[in-house]
mmCIF file of C-alpha atoms and ligand atoms in Angstrom:
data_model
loop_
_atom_site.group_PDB
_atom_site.id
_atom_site.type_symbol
_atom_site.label_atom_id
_atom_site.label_comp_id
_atom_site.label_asym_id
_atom_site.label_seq_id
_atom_site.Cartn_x
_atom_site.Cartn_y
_atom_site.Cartn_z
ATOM 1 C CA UNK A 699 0.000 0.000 0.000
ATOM 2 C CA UNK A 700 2.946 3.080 0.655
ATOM 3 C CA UNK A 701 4.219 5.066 -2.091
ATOM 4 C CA UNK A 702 6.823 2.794 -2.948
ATOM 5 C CA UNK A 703 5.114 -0.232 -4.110
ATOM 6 C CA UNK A 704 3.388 2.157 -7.247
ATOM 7 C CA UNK A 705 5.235 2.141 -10.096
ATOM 8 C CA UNK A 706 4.327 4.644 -13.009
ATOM 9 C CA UNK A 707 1.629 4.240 -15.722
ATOM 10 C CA UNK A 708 2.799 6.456 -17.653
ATOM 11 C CA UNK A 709 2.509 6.381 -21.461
ATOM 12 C CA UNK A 710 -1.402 5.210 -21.525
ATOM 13 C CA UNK A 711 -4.665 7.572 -21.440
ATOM 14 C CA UNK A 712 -5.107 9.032 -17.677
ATOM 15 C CA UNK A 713 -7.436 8.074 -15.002
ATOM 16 C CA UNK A 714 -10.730 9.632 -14.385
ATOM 17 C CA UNK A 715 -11.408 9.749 -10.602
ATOM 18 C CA UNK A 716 -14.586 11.850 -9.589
ATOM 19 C CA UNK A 717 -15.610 12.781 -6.112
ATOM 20 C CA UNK A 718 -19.317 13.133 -5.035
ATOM 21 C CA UNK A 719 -21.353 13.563 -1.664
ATOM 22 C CA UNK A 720 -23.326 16.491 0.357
ATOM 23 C CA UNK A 721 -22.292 19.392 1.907
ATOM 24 C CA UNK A 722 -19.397 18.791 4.398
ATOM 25 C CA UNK A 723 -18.933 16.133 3.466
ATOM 26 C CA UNK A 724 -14.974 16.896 2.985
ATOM 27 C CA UNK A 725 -14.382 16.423 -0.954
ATOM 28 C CA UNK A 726 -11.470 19.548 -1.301
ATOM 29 C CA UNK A 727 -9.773 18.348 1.363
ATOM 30 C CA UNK A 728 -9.665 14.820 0.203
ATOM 31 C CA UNK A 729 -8.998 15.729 -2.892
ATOM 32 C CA UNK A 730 -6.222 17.633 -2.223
ATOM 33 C CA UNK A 731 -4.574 14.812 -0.556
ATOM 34 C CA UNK A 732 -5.125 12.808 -2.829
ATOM 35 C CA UNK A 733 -3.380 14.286 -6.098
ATOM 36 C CA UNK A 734 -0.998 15.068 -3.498
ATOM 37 C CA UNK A 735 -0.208 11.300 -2.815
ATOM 38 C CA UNK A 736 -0.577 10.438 -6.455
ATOM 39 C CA UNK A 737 2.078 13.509 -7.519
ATOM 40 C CA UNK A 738 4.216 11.578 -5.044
ATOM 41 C CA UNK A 739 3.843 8.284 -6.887
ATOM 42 C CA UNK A 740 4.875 10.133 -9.892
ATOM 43 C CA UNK A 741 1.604 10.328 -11.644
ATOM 44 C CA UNK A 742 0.603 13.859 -13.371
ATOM 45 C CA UNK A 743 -2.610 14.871 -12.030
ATOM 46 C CA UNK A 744 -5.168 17.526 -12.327
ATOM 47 C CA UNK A 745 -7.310 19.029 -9.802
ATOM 48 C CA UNK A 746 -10.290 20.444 -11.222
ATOM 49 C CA UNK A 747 -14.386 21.174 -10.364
ATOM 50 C CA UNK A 748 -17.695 21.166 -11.686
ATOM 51 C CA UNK A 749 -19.664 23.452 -12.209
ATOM 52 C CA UNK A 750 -17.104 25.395 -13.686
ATOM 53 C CA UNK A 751 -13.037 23.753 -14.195
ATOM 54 C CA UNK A 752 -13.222 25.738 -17.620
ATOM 55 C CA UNK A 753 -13.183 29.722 -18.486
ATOM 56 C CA UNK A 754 -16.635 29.569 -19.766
ATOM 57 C CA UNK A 755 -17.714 26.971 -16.896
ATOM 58 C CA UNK A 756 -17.034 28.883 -14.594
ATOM 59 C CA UNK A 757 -19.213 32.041 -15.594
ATOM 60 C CA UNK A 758 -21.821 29.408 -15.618
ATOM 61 C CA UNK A 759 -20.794 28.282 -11.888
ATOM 62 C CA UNK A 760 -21.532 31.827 -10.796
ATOM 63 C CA UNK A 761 -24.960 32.353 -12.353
ATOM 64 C CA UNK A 762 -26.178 28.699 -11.105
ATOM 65 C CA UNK A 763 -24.653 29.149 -7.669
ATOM 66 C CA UNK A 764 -25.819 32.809 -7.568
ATOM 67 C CA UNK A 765 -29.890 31.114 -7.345
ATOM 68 C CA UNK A 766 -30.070 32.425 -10.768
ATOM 69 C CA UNK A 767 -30.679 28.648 -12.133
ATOM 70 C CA UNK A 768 -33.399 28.397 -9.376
ATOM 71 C CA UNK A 769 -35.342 31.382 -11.008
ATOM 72 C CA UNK A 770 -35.197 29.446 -14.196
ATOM 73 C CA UNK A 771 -36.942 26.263 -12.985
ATOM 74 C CA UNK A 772 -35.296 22.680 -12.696
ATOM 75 C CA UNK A 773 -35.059 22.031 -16.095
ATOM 76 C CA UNK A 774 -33.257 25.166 -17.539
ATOM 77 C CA UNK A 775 -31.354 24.950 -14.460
ATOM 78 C CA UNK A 776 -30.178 21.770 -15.401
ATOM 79 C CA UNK A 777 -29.067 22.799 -18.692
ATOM 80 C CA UNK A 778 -26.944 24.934 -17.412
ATOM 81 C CA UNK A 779 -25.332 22.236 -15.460
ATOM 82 C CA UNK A 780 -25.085 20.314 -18.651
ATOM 83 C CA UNK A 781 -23.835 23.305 -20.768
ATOM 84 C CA UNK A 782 -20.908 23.905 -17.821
ATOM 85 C CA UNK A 783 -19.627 20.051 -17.925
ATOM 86 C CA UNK A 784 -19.840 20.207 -21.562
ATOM 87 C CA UNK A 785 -17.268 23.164 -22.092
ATOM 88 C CA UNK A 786 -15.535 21.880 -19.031
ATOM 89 C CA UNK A 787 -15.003 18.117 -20.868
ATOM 90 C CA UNK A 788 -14.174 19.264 -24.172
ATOM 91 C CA UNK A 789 -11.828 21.539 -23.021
ATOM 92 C CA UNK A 790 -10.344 20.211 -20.079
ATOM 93 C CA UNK A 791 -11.010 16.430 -18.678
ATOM 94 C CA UNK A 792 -10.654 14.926 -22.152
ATOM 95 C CA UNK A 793 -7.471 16.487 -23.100
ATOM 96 C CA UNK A 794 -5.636 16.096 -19.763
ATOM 97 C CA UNK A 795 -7.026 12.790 -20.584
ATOM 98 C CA UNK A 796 -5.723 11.946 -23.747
ATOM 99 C CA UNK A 797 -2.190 13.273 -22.542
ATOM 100 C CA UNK A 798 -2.035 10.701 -19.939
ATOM 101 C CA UNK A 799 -2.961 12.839 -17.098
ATOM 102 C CA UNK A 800 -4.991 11.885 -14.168
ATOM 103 C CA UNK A 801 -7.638 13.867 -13.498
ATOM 104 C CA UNK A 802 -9.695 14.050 -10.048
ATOM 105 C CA UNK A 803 -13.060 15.920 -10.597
ATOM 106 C CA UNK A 804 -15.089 17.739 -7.515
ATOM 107 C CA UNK A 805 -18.467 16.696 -8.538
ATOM 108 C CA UNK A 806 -19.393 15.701 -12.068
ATOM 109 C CA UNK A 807 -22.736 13.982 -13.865
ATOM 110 C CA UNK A 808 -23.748 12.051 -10.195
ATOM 111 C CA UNK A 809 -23.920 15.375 -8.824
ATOM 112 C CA UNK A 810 -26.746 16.102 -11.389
ATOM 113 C CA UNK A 811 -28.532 12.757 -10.929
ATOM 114 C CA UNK A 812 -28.423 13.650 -7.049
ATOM 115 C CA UNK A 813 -29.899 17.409 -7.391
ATOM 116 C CA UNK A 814 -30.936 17.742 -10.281
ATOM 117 C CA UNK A 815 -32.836 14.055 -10.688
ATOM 118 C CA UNK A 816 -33.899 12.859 -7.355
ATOM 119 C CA UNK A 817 -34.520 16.525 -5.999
ATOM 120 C CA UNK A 818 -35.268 18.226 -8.689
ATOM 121 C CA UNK A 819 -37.651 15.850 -10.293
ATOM 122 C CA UNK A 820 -36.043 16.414 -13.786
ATOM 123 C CA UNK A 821 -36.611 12.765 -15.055
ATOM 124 C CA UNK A 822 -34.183 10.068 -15.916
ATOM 125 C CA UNK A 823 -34.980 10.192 -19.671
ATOM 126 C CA UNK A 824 -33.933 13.867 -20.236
ATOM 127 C CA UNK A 825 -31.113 13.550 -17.914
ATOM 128 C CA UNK A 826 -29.873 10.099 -20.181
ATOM 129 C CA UNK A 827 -30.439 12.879 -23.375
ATOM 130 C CA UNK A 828 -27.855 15.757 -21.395
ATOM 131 C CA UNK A 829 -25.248 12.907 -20.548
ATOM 132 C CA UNK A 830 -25.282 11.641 -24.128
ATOM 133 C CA UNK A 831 -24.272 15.020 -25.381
ATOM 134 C CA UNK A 832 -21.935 16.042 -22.748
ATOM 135 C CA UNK A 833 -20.085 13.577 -21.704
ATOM 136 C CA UNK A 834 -20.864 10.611 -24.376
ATOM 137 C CA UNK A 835 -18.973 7.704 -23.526
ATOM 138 C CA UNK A 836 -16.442 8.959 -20.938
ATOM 139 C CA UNK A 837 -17.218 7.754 -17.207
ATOM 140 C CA UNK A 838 -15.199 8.129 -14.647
ATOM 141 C CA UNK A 839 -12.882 4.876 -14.119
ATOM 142 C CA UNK A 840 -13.731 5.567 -10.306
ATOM 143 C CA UNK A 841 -16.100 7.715 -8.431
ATOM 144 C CA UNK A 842 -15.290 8.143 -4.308
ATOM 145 C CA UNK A 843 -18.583 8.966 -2.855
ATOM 146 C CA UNK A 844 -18.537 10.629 0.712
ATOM 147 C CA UNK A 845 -20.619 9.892 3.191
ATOM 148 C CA UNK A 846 -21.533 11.695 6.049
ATOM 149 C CA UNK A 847 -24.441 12.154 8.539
ATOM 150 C CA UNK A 848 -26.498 15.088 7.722
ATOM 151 C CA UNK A 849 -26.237 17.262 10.858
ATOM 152 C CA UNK A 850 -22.673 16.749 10.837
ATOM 153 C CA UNK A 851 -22.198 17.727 7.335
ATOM 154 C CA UNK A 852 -24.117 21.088 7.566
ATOM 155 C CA UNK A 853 -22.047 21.987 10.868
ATOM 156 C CA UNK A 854 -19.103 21.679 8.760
ATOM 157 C CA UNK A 855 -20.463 23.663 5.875
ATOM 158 C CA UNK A 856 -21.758 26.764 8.552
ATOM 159 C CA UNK A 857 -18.110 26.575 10.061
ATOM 160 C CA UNK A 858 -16.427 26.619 6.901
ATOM 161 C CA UNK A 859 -18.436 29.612 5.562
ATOM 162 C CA UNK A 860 -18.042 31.970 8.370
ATOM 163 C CA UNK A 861 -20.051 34.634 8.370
ATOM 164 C CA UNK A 862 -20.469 34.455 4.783
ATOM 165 C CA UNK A 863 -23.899 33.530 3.093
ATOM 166 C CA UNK A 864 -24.833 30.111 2.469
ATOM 167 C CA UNK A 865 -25.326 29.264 -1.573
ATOM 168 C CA UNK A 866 -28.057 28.277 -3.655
ATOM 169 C CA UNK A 867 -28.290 24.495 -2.527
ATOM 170 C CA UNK A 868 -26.604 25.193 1.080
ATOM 171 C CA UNK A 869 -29.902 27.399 1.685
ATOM 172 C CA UNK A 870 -32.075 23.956 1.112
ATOM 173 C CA UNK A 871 -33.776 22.690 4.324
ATOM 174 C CA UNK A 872 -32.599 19.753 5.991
ATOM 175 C CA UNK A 873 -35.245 17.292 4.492
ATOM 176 C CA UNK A 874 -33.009 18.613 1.115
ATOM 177 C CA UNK A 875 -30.008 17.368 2.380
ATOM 178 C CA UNK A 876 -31.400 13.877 4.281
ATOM 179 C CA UNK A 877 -33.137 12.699 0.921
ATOM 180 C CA UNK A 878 -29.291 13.925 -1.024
ATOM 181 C CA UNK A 879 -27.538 11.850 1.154
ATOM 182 C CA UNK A 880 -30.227 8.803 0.296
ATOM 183 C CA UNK A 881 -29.912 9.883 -3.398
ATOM 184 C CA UNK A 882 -25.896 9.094 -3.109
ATOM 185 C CA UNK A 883 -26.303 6.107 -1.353
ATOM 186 C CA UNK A 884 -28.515 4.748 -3.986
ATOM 187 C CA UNK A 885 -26.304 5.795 -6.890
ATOM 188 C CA UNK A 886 -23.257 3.957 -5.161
ATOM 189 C CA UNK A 887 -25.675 0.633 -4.650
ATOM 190 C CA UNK A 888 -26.654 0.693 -8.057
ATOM 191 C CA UNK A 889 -22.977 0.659 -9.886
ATOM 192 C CA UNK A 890 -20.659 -1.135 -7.554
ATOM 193 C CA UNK A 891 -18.191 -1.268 -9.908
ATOM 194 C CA UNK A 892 -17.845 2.565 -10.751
ATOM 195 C CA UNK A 893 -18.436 3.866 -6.952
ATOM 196 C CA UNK A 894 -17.101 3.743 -3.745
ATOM 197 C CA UNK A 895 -19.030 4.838 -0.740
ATOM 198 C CA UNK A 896 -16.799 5.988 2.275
ATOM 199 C CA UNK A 897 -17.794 6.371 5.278
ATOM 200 C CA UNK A 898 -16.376 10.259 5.955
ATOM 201 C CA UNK A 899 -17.285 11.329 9.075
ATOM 202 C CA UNK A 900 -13.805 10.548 10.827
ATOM 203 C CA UNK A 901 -10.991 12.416 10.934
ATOM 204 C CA UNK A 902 -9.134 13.896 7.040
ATOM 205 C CA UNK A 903 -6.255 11.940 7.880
ATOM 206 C CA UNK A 904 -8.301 8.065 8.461
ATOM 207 C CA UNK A 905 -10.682 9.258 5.214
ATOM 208 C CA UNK A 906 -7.597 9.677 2.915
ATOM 209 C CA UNK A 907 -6.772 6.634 4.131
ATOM 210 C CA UNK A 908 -9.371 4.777 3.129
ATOM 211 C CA UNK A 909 -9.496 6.761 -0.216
ATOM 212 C CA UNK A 910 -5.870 5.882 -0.942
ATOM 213 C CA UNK A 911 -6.638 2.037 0.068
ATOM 214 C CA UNK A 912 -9.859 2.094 -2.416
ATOM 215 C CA UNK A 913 -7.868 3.875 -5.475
ATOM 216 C CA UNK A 914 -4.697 1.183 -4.889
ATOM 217 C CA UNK A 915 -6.876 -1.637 -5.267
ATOM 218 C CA UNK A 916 -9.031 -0.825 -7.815
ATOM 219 C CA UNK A 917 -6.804 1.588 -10.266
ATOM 220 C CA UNK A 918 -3.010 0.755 -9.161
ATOM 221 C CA UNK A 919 -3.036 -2.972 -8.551
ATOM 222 C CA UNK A 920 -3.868 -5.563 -11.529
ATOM 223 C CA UNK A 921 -5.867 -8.425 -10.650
ATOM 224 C CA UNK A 922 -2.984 -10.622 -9.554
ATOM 225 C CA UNK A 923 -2.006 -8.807 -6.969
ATOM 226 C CA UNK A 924 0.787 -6.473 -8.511
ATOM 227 C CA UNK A 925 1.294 -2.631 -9.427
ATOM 228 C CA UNK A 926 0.205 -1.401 -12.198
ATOM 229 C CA UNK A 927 3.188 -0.710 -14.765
ATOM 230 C CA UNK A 928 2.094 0.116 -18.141
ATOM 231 C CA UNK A 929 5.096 2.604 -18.761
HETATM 232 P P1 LIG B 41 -19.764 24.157 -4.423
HETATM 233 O O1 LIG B 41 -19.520 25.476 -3.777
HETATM 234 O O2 LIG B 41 -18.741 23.664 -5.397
HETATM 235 O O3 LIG B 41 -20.146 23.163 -3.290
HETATM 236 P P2 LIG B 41 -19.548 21.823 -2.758
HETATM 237 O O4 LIG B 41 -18.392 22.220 -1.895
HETATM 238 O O5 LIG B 41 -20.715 21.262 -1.996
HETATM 239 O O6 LIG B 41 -19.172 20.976 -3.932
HETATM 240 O O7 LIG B 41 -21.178 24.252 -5.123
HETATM 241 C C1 LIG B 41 -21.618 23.402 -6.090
HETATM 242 C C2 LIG B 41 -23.102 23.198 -5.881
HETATM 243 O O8 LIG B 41 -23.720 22.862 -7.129
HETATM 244 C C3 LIG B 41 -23.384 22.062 -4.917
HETATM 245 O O9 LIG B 41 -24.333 22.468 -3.972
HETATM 246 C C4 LIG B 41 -23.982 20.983 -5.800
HETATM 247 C C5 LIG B 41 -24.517 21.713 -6.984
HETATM 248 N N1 LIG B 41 -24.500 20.950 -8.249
HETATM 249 C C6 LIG B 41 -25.691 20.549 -8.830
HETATM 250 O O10 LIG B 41 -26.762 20.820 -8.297
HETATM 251 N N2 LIG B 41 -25.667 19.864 -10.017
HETATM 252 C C7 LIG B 41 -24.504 19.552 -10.647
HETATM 253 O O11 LIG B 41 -24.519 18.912 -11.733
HETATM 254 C C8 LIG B 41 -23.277 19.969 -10.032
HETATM 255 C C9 LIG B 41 -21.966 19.654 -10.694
HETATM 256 C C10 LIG B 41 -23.320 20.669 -8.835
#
C-alpha cells in the first residue's frame, strides 16, 4: 500500500477519478490529498471542479450558484449544469485525458442525478439525453462517494463559511439534504463497480486513508495482486 510499491503508468490515457457527496462532506480536502499522494507516486494529475473547471464553466458556476438557475426552474437549471460540464469536458477532462494525465473531478454527472434528478424531479430520460451530449462515452474509471451524517455535514459547511452567506443548494432545508444523502447512497448501490461509498465522518487523515486504500486496489493494482506498470 505506501508510495513505494506504485510504479508509473505512464505512457497510456489518464485516469478519471470523480468525487461526489453532500455538503461537508470533505471532498477539497480529500482531494487535495489525494493528487498530493498520487504527484508523489509520480503520476501527473489535475485538480479540477464542476460546475465550472473551464473559463466559460465557470461564468456558468456563478450564475447557477448565484440562485439564478433556481429562477429558471429545474429544467433550464439543469441545462446549465449540462452546458458547464460540456465546455468543461471538451476543453479540459478529455485532453488532460488523452495526454495521460490523471484527473480528479469535484463533482461531475452524479452530482446532477443527485440534485438535479432525485430533488429536482427532472426525469431520468432527459437527464440520459444531457449525458449523451456532454459527456458521451467517458465515465469516470472511479467515483469516491462521501458519506456523512447530515447534521454533521451542515455543521461543517456553517463553520467553513463563516459569516459568509450560504449558496443556492446550502440554503435547502434539511429534508433537502437527508433525501441527497439517500440519493448518493442509492447511486453507489446501483454501480458497484464505478463507486465507492466511504464512510467520511472521521478524521481527514483516516478518510484519505481509506481513499488511498480504495484507489490502490481498484486503479493501481492488476488483478494478480501487482502494481500497475504500463510505462
Ligand atoms: P460548491 O460550492 O462547489 O459546493 P460543494 O463544496 O458542496 O461541492 O457548489 C456546487 C453546488 O452545485 C453544490 O451544492 C452541488 C450543486 N451541483 C448541482 O446541483 N448539479 C450539478 O450537476 C453539479 C456539478 C453541482
Amino acid at each position: 500500500m505506501a508510495e513505494a510499491t506504485v510504479k508509473r503508468t505512464g505512457g497510456g490515457r489518464g485516469r478519471f477519478i470523480t468525487f461526489e457527496g453532500g455538503e461537508g462532506s470533505g471532498k477539497s480536502t480529500q482531494i487535495k490529498a489525494l493528487a498530493q499522494r498520487l504527484e508523489a507516486a509520480k503520476l501527473r494529475t489535475i485538480v479540477t471542479r464542476e460546475p465550472g473547471g473551464s473559463p466559460g464553466a465557470e461564468i456558468i458556476r456563478h450564475l447557477v450558484l448565484s440562485g439564478m438557475g433556481k429562477l429558471l426552474g429545474a429544467d433550464a437549471e439543469t441545462l446549465l449544469f449540462a452546458a458547464a460540464r460540456d465546455d468543461h469536458v471538451r476543453n479540459v477532462i478529455e485532453p488532460a485525458l488523452n495526454q495521460g494525465i490523471w484527473v480528479l473531478c469535484d463533482r461531475f454527472s452524479d452530482s446532477t442525478r443527485a440534485y438535479q434528478g432525485r430533488l429536482g424531479n427532472v426525469p431520468p430520460e432527459v437527464l440520459n439525453a444531457m449525458e449523451r451530449v456532454t459527456i458521451g462515452d467517458l465515465k469516470p474509471d472511479l467515483t469516491i462517494i462521501l458519506d456523512v451524517p447530515v447534521e454533521i455535514g451542515l455543521c461543517r459547511a456553517a463553520a467553513r463559511r463563516g459569516i459568509g452567506a450560504p449558496d443556492r443548494f446550502e440554503a435547502e432545508d434539511v429534508g433537502f439534504h437527508r433525501d441527497l444523502r439517500e440519493a448518493y447512497r442509492q447511486i453507489a448501490a446501483d454501480e458497484p463497480q464505478r463507486c465507492v461509498l466511504i464512510d467520511a465522518t472521521p478524521d481527514p487523515a483516516t478518510v484519505a486513508a481509506s481513499v488511498w486504500a480504495v484507489l490502490h486496489d481498484r486503479l493501481l493494482t492488476t488483478p494478480a495482486g501487482n502494481a500497475v506498470n504500463s510505462a
